[in-house]
Amino acid sequence: MLRVGEPRSDHPVGATPYAGWVLAVVPPPVTVRVPAKVNLHLAVRDLRDDGYHDVATVFQALSLTDEVTVAATDSPGVQVHGEGAGALPTDSRNLAWQAVLALAEQARRAPDVRVVLRKGIPVGGGMAGGSADAAGALVGLAALWRLDIGRDELTELAAGLGSDVPFALHGGTALGTGRGERLVPVLARHPFYWVVALDRTGLATPEVYAELDRLRATAGTSSGLGPVEPLLEALATGDPRQLALLLGNDLQSAAVSLRPALRRTLRAGVAAGALAGMVSGSGPTCAFLCTGADVAVRVAAELAGAGVCRTVRVASGPVHGARVVEDPRPVPPPEPLAHA
Ligand code: C5P
């Protein structure tokens, strides 16, 4: 794509039709696919002075993905398509736009880009969809501008945007410490098959953490989860039955306290044939581990018929983190576009 700029009076006029004009090459849009996550183990420790909790968590990236397209434009902004799109801000509160601003500042460039989000990850569901979009925007913009920026630098920017953003870049299976932003890859030998049950409305992550603090203050308790090592061993062997016994999420009690109907969803998934069910991250999405792909399809069908959730999806993990898509679908037209 070529954009012809203003004629330059100092440029000698030559024989070619464009001589005397500045030709600016506008790079083609870049599309990045980025995964949802589930926390297989989420041990929440004490509240820190900065308002975050120290955690020890094992993330797995799932085959539910968003596509993030970043395109050069004269009218910057964010556009959202797909299920739940209406619930997402398209102004400066959008995490993908914050990612654009952070990288543009680092690169000392104006954020003259349009970000188009195509949602496949449930919105407000505890599967880090907003974090995924931020990671996609970072990778997409770095590719669009051909920035000479390493994975470590991108990860540092990602951590500044949110606790789960580095994992969305990283993908696979990883142990997260600190706020969840310090990652070490974990070996997961075989694919695991999941059913995720999406609730009708989301839960706000800060409210779920605050509910956990309240429950703990009332009961005088702390993290109920054991050490993470047995779960890491189960991942390495690839045995879903062993893994199912070790799944655990400290935020589950808080999510269930705020949304008691989740108990019924969790029971229904196990009754339908899943090995185990758990609230994903801060919820309200519930994730069910199954022995294989065929079982997952059956569990999903039964759960869908049980009337305990809005919709169900089948997914597998681990999948890779944010990556440029080589043969992207056409970018939706630029209208309507909200200016960030
Ligand atoms: O990092 P992120 O912006 O995703 O976190 C959202 C909120 O979740 C934080 O403001 C905080 O209330 C809570 N949180 C926490 N401890 C963490 C991660 C998130 O308390 N490790």
Tab-separated table of C-alpha atoms and ligand atoms in Angstrom:
chain	number	residue	atom	x	y	z
A	1	MET	CA	0.000	0.000	0.000
A	2	LEU	CA	1.390	3.421	-0.920
A	3	ARG	CA	0.326	6.763	0.422
A	4	VAL	CA	1.399	9.780	-1.589
A	5	GLY	CA	2.374	12.716	0.615
A	6	GLU	CA	2.701	16.410	-0.043
A	7	PRO	CA	4.895	17.488	-2.983
A	8	ARG	CA	8.343	18.594	-1.871
A	9	SER	CA	9.470	21.828	-3.461
A	10	ASP	CA	13.153	21.002	-2.831
A	11	HIS	CA	12.955	17.723	-4.716
A	12	PRO	CA	14.264	17.804	-8.296
A	13	VAL	CA	11.586	16.840	-10.791
A	14	GLY	CA	12.674	13.769	-12.694
A	15	ALA	CA	11.351	11.498	-15.389
A	16	THR	CA	9.143	9.149	-13.263
A	17	PRO	CA	5.505	10.014	-12.535
A	18	TYR	CA	6.111	10.262	-8.737
A	19	ALA	CA	9.317	12.295	-8.882
A	20	GLY	CA	9.002	15.352	-6.683
A	21	TRP	CA	6.571	13.613	-4.268
A	22	VAL	CA	7.344	11.930	-0.964
A	23	LEU	CA	6.178	8.327	-1.047
A	24	ALA	CA	5.358	6.936	2.395
A	25	VAL	CA	5.066	3.156	2.545
A	26	VAL	CA	2.119	2.234	4.741
A	27	PRO	CA	2.737	-1.222	6.185
A	28	PRO	CA	-0.062	-3.790	5.838
A	29	PRO	CA	-2.098	-4.508	9.005
A	30	VAL	CA	-0.748	-7.150	11.371
A	31	THR	CA	-3.062	-9.706	13.023
A	32	VAL	CA	-2.058	-11.543	16.185
A	33	ARG	CA	-3.831	-14.567	17.682
A	34	VAL	CA	-3.684	-14.752	21.459
A	35	PRO	CA	-5.003	-17.358	23.918
A	36	ALA	CA	-7.231	-17.465	26.994
A	37	LYS	CA	-5.804	-18.952	30.189
A	38	VAL	CA	-6.954	-21.166	32.970
A	39	ASN	CA	-5.219	-21.361	36.356
A	40	LEU	CA	-4.625	-25.003	37.282
A	41	HIS	CA	-3.312	-23.970	40.696
A	42	LEU	CA	-3.872	-20.520	42.185
A	43	ALA	CA	-2.551	-20.049	45.710
A	44	VAL	CA	-3.278	-16.531	46.947
A	45	ARG	CA	-1.064	-15.278	49.753
A	46	ASP	CA	-1.251	-12.045	51.754
A	47	LEU	CA	-2.403	-8.648	50.516
A	48	ARG	CA	0.651	-6.480	49.732
A	49	ASP	CA	1.093	-2.764	50.354
A	50	ASP	CA	0.551	-2.060	46.627
A	51	GLY	CA	-2.964	-3.567	46.710
A	52	TYR	CA	-1.955	-6.833	45.012
A	53	HIS	CA	-1.651	-10.300	46.503
A	54	ASP	CA	1.405	-12.490	46.134
A	55	VAL	CA	0.386	-15.611	44.261
A	56	ALA	CA	1.842	-18.938	43.210
A	57	THR	CA	-0.040	-20.039	40.146
A	58	VAL	CA	0.186	-22.449	37.228
A	59	PHE	CA	-1.261	-21.034	34.027
A	60	GLN	CA	-2.255	-23.025	30.978
A	61	ALA	CA	-3.039	-21.325	27.649
A	62	LEU	CA	-6.232	-22.653	26.032
A	63	SER	CA	-7.403	-22.863	22.427
A	64	LEU	CA	-10.018	-20.137	22.963
A	65	THR	CA	-8.470	-17.153	21.236
A	66	ASP	CA	-8.907	-13.502	20.363
A	67	GLU	CA	-7.560	-11.932	17.174
A	68	VAL	CA	-5.992	-8.507	17.481
A	69	THR	CA	-5.352	-6.534	14.303
A	70	VAL	CA	-3.174	-3.436	14.397
A	71	ALA	CA	-3.293	-1.131	11.359
A	72	ALA	CA	-1.718	2.215	10.518
A	73	THR	CA	-4.363	4.944	10.314
A	74	ASP	CA	-4.996	8.673	10.462
A	75	SER	CA	-7.863	8.151	12.924
A	76	PRO	CA	-6.554	6.100	15.862
A	77	GLY	CA	-8.888	4.083	18.047
A	78	VAL	CA	-10.234	0.717	19.095
A	79	GLN	CA	-12.989	-1.402	17.541
A	80	VAL	CA	-14.404	-4.540	19.170
A	81	HIS	CA	-16.307	-7.355	17.431
A	82	GLY	CA	-17.744	-10.652	18.682
A	83	GLU	CA	-19.624	-11.945	21.684
A	84	GLY	CA	-19.645	-9.523	24.620
A	85	ALA	CA	-18.116	-6.741	22.513
A	86	GLY	CA	-20.682	-4.236	23.776
A	87	ALA	CA	-19.438	-4.694	27.348
A	88	LEU	CA	-15.893	-3.568	26.531
A	89	PRO	CA	-14.674	0.035	26.594
A	90	THR	CA	-13.195	1.388	23.358
A	91	ASP	CA	-11.643	4.446	24.984
A	92	SER	CA	-8.492	4.839	27.069
A	93	ARG	CA	-9.790	2.250	29.594
A	94	ASN	CA	-9.284	-0.492	27.009
A	95	LEU	CA	-6.181	-2.485	27.989
A	96	ALA	CA	-5.177	-3.092	24.349
A	97	TRP	CA	-5.180	0.659	23.778
A	98	GLN	CA	-3.105	1.155	26.940
A	99	ALA	CA	-0.650	-1.351	25.459
A	100	VAL	CA	-0.453	0.726	22.255
A	101	LEU	CA	0.229	3.882	24.274
A	102	ALA	CA	2.917	2.181	26.375
A	103	LEU	CA	4.790	0.818	23.356
A	104	ALA	CA	4.372	4.047	21.351
A	105	GLU	CA	5.874	5.995	24.247
A	106	GLN	CA	8.799	3.590	24.475
A	107	ALA	CA	9.329	3.821	20.690
A	108	ARG	CA	8.856	7.643	20.780
A	109	ARG	CA	6.186	7.490	18.090
A	110	ALA	CA	2.657	8.815	17.794
A	111	PRO	CA	0.050	6.051	18.362
A	112	ASP	CA	-1.393	6.412	14.863
A	113	VAL	CA	-2.971	2.969	14.758
A	114	ARG	CA	-6.359	1.328	14.740
A	115	VAL	CA	-6.775	-1.753	16.930
A	116	VAL	CA	-9.485	-4.230	15.944
A	117	LEU	CA	-10.344	-6.885	18.529
A	118	ARG	CA	-12.245	-10.010	17.470
A	119	LYS	CA	-13.376	-11.675	20.679
A	120	GLY	CA	-13.393	-15.435	21.075
A	121	ILE	CA	-12.418	-15.312	24.765
A	122	PRO	CA	-15.333	-14.760	27.161
A	123	VAL	CA	-15.532	-11.155	28.386
A	124	GLY	CA	-15.312	-10.725	32.180
A	125	GLY	CA	-14.983	-14.457	32.666
A	126	GLY	CA	-11.705	-14.918	34.567
A	127	MET	CA	-9.903	-16.173	31.441
A	128	ALA	CA	-7.734	-13.071	30.965
A	129	GLY	CA	-9.342	-11.883	27.722
A	130	GLY	CA	-8.406	-8.239	28.336
A	131	SER	CA	-4.834	-9.261	29.148
A	132	ALA	CA	-4.733	-11.334	25.966
A	133	ASP	CA	-5.788	-8.314	23.909
A	134	ALA	CA	-3.058	-6.196	25.497
A	135	ALA	CA	-0.451	-8.852	24.696
A	136	GLY	CA	-1.776	-9.073	21.124
A	137	ALA	CA	-1.569	-5.304	20.720
A	138	LEU	CA	2.058	-5.271	21.925
A	139	VAL	CA	3.128	-8.013	19.509
A	140	GLY	CA	1.054	-6.557	16.652
A	141	LEU	CA	2.381	-3.028	17.029
A	142	ALA	CA	5.985	-4.196	17.412
A	143	ALA	CA	5.584	-6.133	14.134
A	144	LEU	CA	3.735	-3.307	12.329
A	145	TRP	CA	6.458	-0.812	13.210
A	146	ARG	CA	9.235	-3.405	12.818
A	147	LEU	CA	10.563	-2.427	16.231
A	148	ASP	CA	13.829	-3.863	17.394
A	149	ILE	CA	12.428	-4.972	20.741
A	150	GLY	CA	13.249	-8.214	22.530
A	151	ARG	CA	10.901	-10.624	24.303
A	152	ASP	CA	12.240	-9.456	27.705
A	153	GLU	CA	11.449	-5.814	27.003
A	154	LEU	CA	7.951	-6.711	25.765
A	155	THR	CA	7.416	-8.834	28.890
A	156	GLU	CA	8.398	-5.892	31.089
A	157	LEU	CA	5.921	-3.622	29.303
A	158	ALA	CA	3.308	-6.383	29.594
A	159	ALA	CA	3.804	-6.677	33.365
A	160	GLY	CA	3.190	-2.931	33.705
A	161	LEU	CA	-0.187	-3.378	31.995
A	162	GLY	CA	-1.546	-6.227	34.147
A	163	SER	CA	-0.572	-9.313	36.129
A	164	ASP	CA	-1.747	-11.788	33.447
A	165	VAL	CA	-0.413	-9.970	30.363
A	166	PRO	CA	3.080	-11.568	30.417
A	167	PHE	CA	1.505	-15.031	30.379
A	168	ALA	CA	-0.642	-14.157	27.363
A	169	LEU	CA	2.607	-13.296	25.544
A	170	HIS	CA	4.311	-16.438	26.782
A	171	GLY	CA	1.558	-19.078	26.404
A	172	GLY	CA	2.078	-22.804	26.970
A	173	THR	CA	2.048	-23.821	30.624
A	174	ALA	CA	3.946	-21.716	33.155
A	175	LEU	CA	4.453	-21.164	36.859
A	176	GLY	CA	3.737	-17.566	37.841
A	177	THR	CA	4.897	-15.871	41.033
A	178	GLY	CA	4.882	-12.294	42.358
A	179	ARG	CA	1.548	-10.877	41.143
A	180	GLY	CA	1.576	-13.713	38.599
A	181	GLU	CA	3.817	-11.770	36.215
A	182	ARG	CA	7.105	-13.606	36.925
A	183	LEU	CA	7.047	-16.717	34.768
A	184	VAL	CA	8.924	-19.972	34.474
A	185	PRO	CA	7.919	-22.443	31.745
A	186	VAL	CA	6.490	-25.767	32.909
A	187	LEU	CA	6.670	-29.037	31.001
A	188	ALA	CA	3.219	-30.363	30.012
A	189	ARG	CA	3.734	-33.494	27.971
A	190	HIS	CA	0.309	-34.096	26.380
A	191	PRO	CA	-2.673	-31.961	25.461
A	192	PHE	CA	-5.370	-31.676	28.107
A	193	TYR	CA	-9.037	-31.337	27.171
A	194	TRP	CA	-11.329	-28.827	28.822
A	195	VAL	CA	-14.926	-27.717	28.799
A	196	VAL	CA	-15.529	-24.134	29.868
A	197	ALA	CA	-18.947	-23.003	31.071
A	198	LEU	CA	-19.602	-19.294	30.692
A	199	ASP	CA	-21.939	-17.467	33.045
A	200	ARG	CA	-24.477	-14.837	32.040
A	201	THR	CA	-22.560	-11.896	33.551
A	202	GLY	CA	-18.947	-11.371	34.580
A	203	LEU	CA	-17.284	-10.875	37.959
A	204	ALA	CA	-14.794	-8.057	38.614
A	205	THR	CA	-11.376	-9.423	39.604
A	206	PRO	CA	-10.688	-6.806	42.358
A	207	GLU	CA	-14.044	-7.634	43.964
A	208	VAL	CA	-13.272	-11.354	44.039
A	209	TYR	CA	-9.862	-10.760	45.667
A	210	ALA	CA	-11.542	-8.397	48.182
A	211	GLU	CA	-14.168	-11.062	48.963
A	212	LEU	CA	-11.389	-13.584	49.601
A	213	ASP	CA	-9.738	-11.140	52.055
A	214	ARG	CA	-13.097	-10.673	53.780
A	215	LEU	CA	-13.762	-14.417	54.049
A	216	ARG	CA	-10.268	-15.037	55.394
A	217	ALA	CA	-10.508	-12.206	57.940
A	218	THR	CA	-13.816	-13.646	59.190
A	219	ALA	CA	-12.571	-17.238	59.376
A	220	GLY	CA	-8.971	-16.428	60.404
A	221	THR	CA	-7.598	-18.660	57.626
A	222	SER	CA	-5.060	-18.366	54.811
A	223	SER	CA	-4.341	-20.295	51.586
A	224	GLY	CA	-5.865	-23.763	51.649
A	225	LEU	CA	-3.717	-25.106	48.821
A	226	GLY	CA	-0.772	-27.431	49.276
A	227	PRO	CA	2.592	-27.151	47.487
A	228	VAL	CA	2.544	-26.908	43.704
A	229	GLU	CA	5.148	-29.627	43.001
A	230	PRO	CA	2.765	-32.626	42.777
A	231	LEU	CA	0.741	-30.732	40.154
A	232	LEU	CA	3.908	-30.009	38.156
A	233	GLU	CA	4.688	-33.743	38.225
A	234	ALA	CA	1.172	-34.579	36.992
A	235	LEU	CA	1.612	-32.135	34.117
A	236	ALA	CA	4.900	-33.759	33.184
A	237	THR	CA	3.360	-37.249	33.110
A	238	GLY	CA	0.391	-35.963	31.091
A	239	ASP	CA	-2.141	-38.038	33.084
A	240	PRO	CA	-5.387	-36.043	33.337
A	241	ARG	CA	-6.706	-38.251	36.175
A	242	GLN	CA	-3.686	-37.424	38.320
A	243	LEU	CA	-3.931	-33.742	37.370
A	244	ALA	CA	-7.644	-33.633	38.209
A	245	LEU	CA	-6.945	-34.549	41.846
A	246	LEU	CA	-4.511	-31.663	42.216
A	247	LEU	CA	-6.377	-28.721	40.627
A	248	GLY	CA	-7.009	-25.919	43.140
A	249	ASN	CA	-7.984	-22.267	43.196
A	250	ASP	CA	-8.075	-20.126	46.358
A	251	LEU	CA	-10.333	-17.616	44.569
A	252	GLN	CA	-13.016	-20.249	44.044
A	253	SER	CA	-14.556	-19.839	47.520
A	254	ALA	CA	-14.746	-16.068	46.980
A	255	ALA	CA	-16.278	-16.389	43.504
A	256	VAL	CA	-18.836	-18.889	44.825
A	257	SER	CA	-19.606	-16.625	47.787
A	258	LEU	CA	-20.387	-13.778	45.342
A	259	ARG	CA	-22.177	-16.067	42.863
A	260	PRO	CA	-23.616	-19.071	44.786
A	261	ALA	CA	-25.168	-20.538	41.595
A	262	LEU	CA	-21.638	-21.553	40.513
A	263	ARG	CA	-21.883	-24.495	42.937
A	264	ARG	CA	-24.617	-25.961	40.774
A	265	THR	CA	-22.561	-25.447	37.590
A	266	LEU	CA	-19.536	-27.152	39.165
A	267	ARG	CA	-21.637	-30.129	40.283
A	268	ALA	CA	-23.334	-30.406	36.871
A	269	GLY	CA	-20.004	-30.619	34.992
A	270	VAL	CA	-18.723	-33.455	37.165
A	271	ALA	CA	-22.097	-35.238	36.968
A	272	ALA	CA	-21.829	-34.953	33.166
A	273	GLY	CA	-18.547	-36.885	33.181
A	274	ALA	CA	-15.715	-34.389	33.734
A	275	LEU	CA	-12.846	-35.523	35.968
A	276	ALA	CA	-12.938	-32.281	37.955
A	277	GLY	CA	-14.357	-28.787	37.778
A	278	MET	CA	-13.037	-25.504	39.088
A	279	VAL	CA	-13.671	-21.788	38.857
A	280	SER	CA	-11.260	-20.302	36.334
A	281	GLY	CA	-9.159	-17.524	37.935
A	282	SER	CA	-11.515	-15.006	39.524
A	283	GLY	CA	-14.523	-16.540	37.712
A	284	PRO	CA	-17.328	-16.814	37.006
A	285	THR	CA	-16.289	-19.129	34.133
A	286	CYS	CA	-15.962	-22.737	35.300
A	287	ALA	CA	-13.389	-25.037	33.699
A	288	PHE	CA	-13.825	-28.829	33.596
A	289	LEU	CA	-10.955	-31.203	32.904
A	290	CYS	CA	-11.899	-34.249	30.796
A	291	THR	CA	-10.103	-37.478	29.901
A	292	GLY	CA	-10.158	-36.755	26.150
A	293	ALA	CA	-11.584	-34.712	23.282
A	294	ASP	CA	-14.621	-36.979	22.726
A	295	VAL	CA	-15.549	-36.946	26.417
A	296	ALA	CA	-15.216	-33.137	26.430
A	297	VAL	CA	-17.713	-32.855	23.565
A	298	ARG	CA	-20.197	-35.083	25.472
A	299	VAL	CA	-19.747	-33.154	28.723
A	300	ALA	CA	-20.228	-29.866	26.870
A	301	ALA	CA	-23.458	-31.089	25.273
A	302	GLU	CA	-24.850	-32.284	28.608
A	303	LEU	CA	-23.860	-29.084	30.415
A	304	ALA	CA	-25.437	-26.987	27.674
A	305	GLY	CA	-28.685	-28.883	28.173
A	306	ALA	CA	-28.603	-28.584	31.972
A	307	GLY	CA	-29.465	-24.880	31.910
A	308	VAL	CA	-26.790	-23.994	34.490
A	309	CYS	CA	-24.794	-21.581	32.322
A	310	ARG	CA	-25.095	-19.217	29.366
A	311	THR	CA	-22.965	-21.210	26.945
A	312	VAL	CA	-20.219	-23.834	26.840
A	313	ARG	CA	-17.049	-24.265	24.796
A	314	VAL	CA	-14.607	-27.107	24.305
A	315	ALA	CA	-10.921	-26.219	24.423
A	316	SER	CA	-7.527	-27.852	24.688
A	317	GLY	CA	-4.243	-26.731	26.145
A	318	PRO	CA	-1.477	-25.889	26.177
A	319	VAL	CA	-1.348	-23.669	23.091
A	320	HIS	CA	1.258	-21.055	22.222
A	321	GLY	CA	1.150	-17.413	23.312
A	322	ALA	CA	0.567	-14.262	21.220
A	323	ARG	CA	1.689	-14.897	17.630
A	324	VAL	CA	1.356	-13.107	14.317
A	325	VAL	CA	-1.159	-14.855	12.024
A	326	GLU	CA	0.264	-15.429	8.557
A	327	ASP	CA	-3.057	-15.622	6.643
A	328	PRO	CA	-5.426	-13.307	8.535
A	329	ARG	CA	-9.102	-12.807	7.732
A	330	PRO	CA	-9.924	-9.432	6.168
A	331	VAL	CA	-10.021	-6.590	8.674
A	332	PRO	CA	-13.599	-5.339	9.311
A	333	PRO	CA	-14.341	-1.885	7.868
A	334	PRO	CA	-13.233	1.027	10.033
A	335	GLU	CA	-16.755	2.231	11.011
A	336	PRO	CA	-17.947	2.734	13.687
A	337	LEU	CA	-14.694	3.830	15.266
A	338	ALA	CA	-14.444	5.240	18.765
A	339	HIS	CA	-11.525	7.566	19.283
A	340	ALA	CA	-9.318	6.628	22.188
B	1	C5P	O1	-3.061	-6.925	37.441
B	1	C5P	P1	-4.500	-6.722	37.145
B	1	C5P	O2	-4.794	-5.323	36.673
B	1	C5P	O3	-5.084	-7.750	36.244
B	1	C5P	O4	-5.276	-6.888	38.526
B	1	C5P	C1	-6.603	-6.484	38.706
B	1	C5P	C2	-6.909	-6.437	40.188
B	1	C5P	O5	-6.933	-7.763	40.732
B	1	C5P	C3	-5.911	-5.684	41.027
B	1	C5P	O6	-6.191	-4.322	41.069
B	1	C5P	C4	-6.079	-6.333	42.391
B	1	C5P	O7	-7.228	-5.828	43.044
B	1	C5P	C5	-6.375	-7.781	42.036
B	1	C5P	N1	-5.169	-8.626	42.032
B	1	C5P	C6	-4.585	-8.950	43.242
B	1	C5P	N2	-3.451	-9.735	43.252
B	1	C5P	C7	-2.938	-10.219	42.110
B	1	C5P	C8	-3.524	-9.912	40.863
B	1	C5P	C9	-4.650	-9.106	40.869
B	1	C5P	O8	-5.048	-8.533	44.308
B	1	C5P	N3	-1.856	-11.001	42.158
